[in-house]
XYZ file of C-alpha atoms in Angstrom:
298
model
C -18.006 -36.096 43.536
C -17.661 -36.445 39.808
C -14.949 -34.544 38.073
C -15.955 -32.271 35.275
C -13.706 -32.748 32.287
C -13.445 -29.792 29.916
C -12.913 -30.994 26.395
C -10.613 -28.987 24.198
C -11.537 -28.994 20.499
C -9.098 -31.014 18.408
C -7.932 -29.974 14.948
C -10.799 -31.887 13.382
C -13.347 -30.412 15.828
C -12.069 -26.830 15.653
C -14.512 -24.274 14.331
C -13.773 -22.495 11.028
C -12.974 -19.327 12.959
C -10.443 -21.147 15.139
C -8.788 -22.750 12.118
C -8.578 -19.392 10.349
C -7.090 -17.719 13.436
C -4.572 -20.564 13.754
C -3.512 -20.128 10.125
C -3.076 -16.381 10.603
C -1.053 -16.771 13.791
C 1.037 -19.490 12.178
C 2.269 -17.092 9.502
C 5.085 -15.129 11.116
C 5.460 -12.891 8.070
C 1.820 -11.865 8.274
C 1.912 -11.314 12.043
C 5.007 -9.102 11.861
C 3.897 -7.191 8.769
C 0.327 -6.709 9.962
C 1.569 -5.631 13.393
C 3.863 -2.952 11.978
C 1.212 -1.839 9.494
C -1.428 -1.628 12.223
C 0.841 0.592 14.321
C 1.523 2.898 11.353
C -2.176 3.111 10.458
C -3.051 3.792 14.093
C -0.468 6.578 14.337
C -1.710 8.062 11.066
C -5.355 8.037 12.161
C -4.524 9.484 15.576
C -2.086 12.082 14.220
C -4.376 15.072 14.999
C -4.596 13.881 18.621
C -1.036 12.772 19.328
C 1.009 15.180 17.202
C 2.707 17.560 19.672
C 2.651 20.553 17.316
C 1.030 21.902 14.199
C 2.953 20.254 11.302
C 2.689 23.476 9.274
C 3.720 25.960 11.984
C 7.086 27.590 11.237
C 9.565 29.110 13.688
C 12.928 30.025 12.204
C 14.347 30.577 15.676
C 13.986 26.814 16.268
C 15.272 25.558 12.946
C 17.339 22.348 12.682
C 17.030 21.328 16.334
C 18.412 17.755 16.584
C 16.372 14.822 17.924
C 16.131 14.232 21.660
C 18.931 11.610 21.745
C 21.448 14.328 20.838
C 22.968 16.581 23.481
C 21.255 19.649 22.026
C 17.931 17.865 21.580
C 14.768 18.748 23.453
C 11.693 16.797 24.528
C 9.669 19.732 23.251
C 10.546 18.440 19.762
C 11.396 14.713 20.210
C 12.473 14.207 16.582
C 13.837 17.712 16.203
C 12.773 20.374 13.714
C 13.397 20.956 10.017
C 15.008 23.856 8.191
C 11.910 26.016 8.745
C 11.523 25.177 12.420
C 8.571 22.815 11.928
C 8.214 19.944 14.376
C 9.524 16.803 12.664
C 7.535 14.271 14.683
C 4.288 15.992 13.738
C 5.270 16.087 10.071
C 6.243 12.404 10.076
C 2.888 11.446 11.619
C 0.932 13.486 9.094
C 3.166 12.186 6.307
C 1.975 8.661 7.112
C -1.581 9.775 6.358
C -0.551 11.003 2.905
C 1.425 7.849 2.064
C -1.406 5.545 3.140
C -3.978 7.652 1.284
C -1.926 7.450 -1.901
C -1.336 3.703 -1.575
C -5.008 2.863 -0.968
C -6.373 5.286 -3.577
C -4.004 4.184 -6.334
C -4.736 0.509 -5.648
C -8.492 1.150 -5.787
C -8.308 2.997 -9.116
C -5.809 0.703 -10.811
C -7.342 -2.408 -9.251
C -10.830 -1.683 -10.567
C -9.515 -0.988 -14.067
C -7.055 -3.889 -14.228
C -9.274 -6.483 -12.547
C -12.211 -5.662 -14.834
C -10.071 -5.952 -17.955
C -8.369 -9.125 -16.733
C -11.654 -10.840 -15.842
C -13.175 -9.977 -19.203
C -10.118 -11.131 -21.149
C -9.731 -14.364 -19.199
C -13.401 -15.330 -19.160
C -14.563 -14.367 -22.651
C -11.319 -14.786 -24.595
C -11.373 -14.189 -28.342
C -11.393 -10.610 -29.569
C -11.818 -9.215 -26.068
C -8.675 -11.040 -24.989
C -6.800 -9.697 -28.021
C -7.954 -6.143 -27.271
C -6.959 -6.331 -23.595
C -3.601 -7.876 -24.512
C -2.999 -5.017 -26.950
C -3.869 -2.453 -24.259
C -1.540 -4.122 -21.772
C 1.282 -4.262 -24.322
C 0.757 -0.592 -25.149
C 0.803 0.329 -21.482
C 3.952 -1.718 -20.813
C 5.733 0.132 -23.614
C 5.436 3.356 -21.597
C 7.690 3.644 -18.513
C 5.557 4.622 -15.544
C 7.961 7.086 -13.976
C 8.669 8.920 -17.267
C 4.988 9.195 -18.216
C 4.103 10.313 -14.690
C 6.854 12.935 -14.776
C 5.680 14.240 -18.139
C 1.991 14.376 -17.198
C 2.588 15.956 -13.795
C 4.994 18.482 -15.336
C 2.339 19.525 -17.862
C -0.713 19.466 -15.581
C 0.948 20.511 -12.335
C 1.806 18.621 -9.196
C -0.706 18.066 -6.415
C -1.825 15.226 -4.198
C -4.894 14.299 -6.236
C -3.137 14.688 -9.583
C -0.464 12.249 -8.428
C -3.117 9.763 -7.245
C -5.040 9.978 -10.526
C -1.956 9.687 -12.731
C -0.534 6.698 -10.842
C -3.941 5.033 -10.665
C -4.366 5.286 -14.448
C -0.849 3.983 -15.091
C -0.524 1.015 -12.745
C -3.420 -1.214 -13.786
C -1.382 -3.463 -16.110
C -0.161 -5.906 -13.455
C -3.717 -6.387 -12.201
C -4.886 -7.091 -15.759
C -2.105 -9.594 -16.544
C -2.439 -11.568 -13.295
C -6.244 -11.558 -13.282
C -6.364 -12.675 -16.919
C -4.066 -15.617 -16.243
C -5.874 -16.614 -13.028
C -9.297 -16.331 -14.681
C -8.216 -18.542 -17.575
C -7.210 -21.237 -15.092
C -10.460 -21.014 -13.096
C -12.618 -20.741 -16.239
C -12.054 -24.385 -17.137
C -12.820 -25.846 -13.699
C -15.849 -28.039 -12.982
C -17.723 -25.696 -10.654
C -17.774 -22.953 -13.316
C -19.136 -25.421 -15.865
C -21.724 -26.559 -13.305
C -22.827 -22.960 -12.710
C -23.186 -22.437 -16.457
C -25.188 -25.664 -16.807
C -27.450 -24.539 -13.957
C -28.331 -21.402 -15.939
C -26.447 -18.852 -13.816
C -25.879 -15.515 -15.500
C -22.427 -14.494 -16.666
C -22.290 -11.707 -14.102
C -23.162 -14.115 -11.279
C -20.564 -16.653 -12.417
C -17.821 -14.023 -12.579
C -18.679 -12.379 -9.261
C -19.667 -15.471 -7.237
C -17.568 -18.283 -8.729
C -14.522 -16.813 -10.450
C -13.612 -13.698 -8.475
C -13.577 -15.281 -4.965
C -11.238 -18.012 -6.191
C -8.711 -15.616 -7.680
C -8.823 -13.268 -4.673
C -5.431 -14.487 -3.299
C -3.767 -13.364 -6.535
C -5.599 -10.038 -6.359
C -4.454 -9.422 -2.784
C -0.814 -10.103 -3.614
C -0.893 -7.737 -6.590
C -2.694 -5.084 -4.527
C -0.023 -5.135 -1.820
C 2.786 -4.940 -4.381
C 1.109 -2.074 -6.204
C 0.360 -0.183 -2.977
C 4.022 -0.332 -1.993
C 5.086 0.622 -5.524
C 2.661 3.572 -5.616
C 3.971 4.912 -2.303
C 7.543 4.689 -3.592
C 6.633 6.377 -6.885
C 4.914 9.210 -5.051
C 8.003 9.652 -2.895
C 10.161 9.748 -6.030
C 7.921 12.318 -7.712
C 7.814 14.438 -4.565
C 11.594 14.189 -4.247
C 11.897 15.572 -7.775
C 9.474 18.388 -6.949
C 6.662 17.103 -9.190
C 4.568 15.231 -6.664
C 2.930 16.433 -3.472
C 3.627 20.134 -3.110
C 4.719 22.102 -0.024
C 3.687 22.558 2.703
C 2.082 19.082 2.781
C 4.294 16.732 4.838
C 4.938 14.003 2.270
C 7.836 11.745 3.249
C 9.355 12.049 -0.216
C 9.065 15.820 -0.085
C 10.630 15.878 3.385
C 13.623 13.940 2.029
C 13.868 16.335 -0.912
C 13.763 19.410 1.329
C 16.458 17.936 3.572
C 18.965 16.932 0.891
C 20.832 20.229 1.236
C 21.433 19.427 4.942
C 22.368 15.749 4.584
C 25.992 16.327 5.672
C 25.079 18.536 8.625
C 21.660 17.318 9.834
C 21.396 13.841 8.370
C 18.450 12.908 10.600
C 16.284 15.123 8.390
C 16.705 12.475 5.681
C 17.142 9.412 7.897
C 13.859 9.788 9.811
C 11.386 10.032 6.888
C 13.501 7.569 4.891
C 13.291 5.002 7.695
C 9.544 5.558 8.033
C 9.078 5.052 4.286
C 11.181 1.867 4.239
C 9.333 0.483 7.281
C 5.937 1.067 5.669
C 6.952 -0.652 2.422
C 8.467 -3.547 4.382
C 5.287 -3.990 6.437
C 2.969 -3.909 3.396
C 5.003 -6.520 1.527
C 5.291 -8.807 4.573
C 1.575 -8.586 5.360
C 0.556 -9.180 1.752
C 2.828 -12.177 1.325
C 1.664 -13.711 4.595
C -1.996 -13.086 3.781
C -1.535 -14.770 0.413
C -0.154 -17.864 2.121
C -3.050 -17.933 4.600
C -5.922 -17.695 2.141
C -4.423 -19.709 -0.716
C -5.662 -23.291 -1.060
C -2.194 -24.633 -0.185
C -2.383 -22.873 3.181
C -5.753 -24.309 4.182
C -4.829 -27.195 6.401
């Protein structure tokens, strides 16, 4: 009887998918960050199904019930209730939806604006580069939080106003990084070869330049998503962001500040959730950058 020997692919024989999976699993920062982020996204998406109560339902008879690990806690409200008797677990779950929506929406708006300007400035140079540099300098002269406060105070606070204002204010980092990365890629041989082959400018930018600066774009996107979530929380804390009764984490902290010495969990729970989300986004983005960058392709 002949023995059947199963050959295991070596590093050289491994398929591209296996090598990519190995690089992902080899980045502990990405695995931890992506794992936490996946759990938060899953809880946010499933909030209507797993939330034990209506996050907007009020019952003053049940106000300020402590979490279940306290003696007076109850499994009916595992994370307790707020000052209006609303279930805190339900509000935290729905608050994750708002934070993720703001982070993704702001990154999309600011990313499209900043990446377009950065690509144009880096690829064409000349007067276009001077114009984009002037726009970036002008934008950097205006503090984001002060401009956002002024605009929201004049127009009025709401979820979509906050998203639009932050999206129109946070494109500068995309523009600066994409401009620098495009200038480096612009002088490489494969771009010159594409130009010599008669490829259109649009094709060169979209097929040759943009894919090679994607690692930089991903890193900036993760930083800006985390920054946008924090800015929304700050605006909501000041009463100029997401308005009641929406369960924004920043608004929940603001509403609980009067009870911080008596029911500190009202601040600790949404504050911990906010910090965990920012931590996960930054870890995942940094790990993903290391995986897809040329230095990480072994």
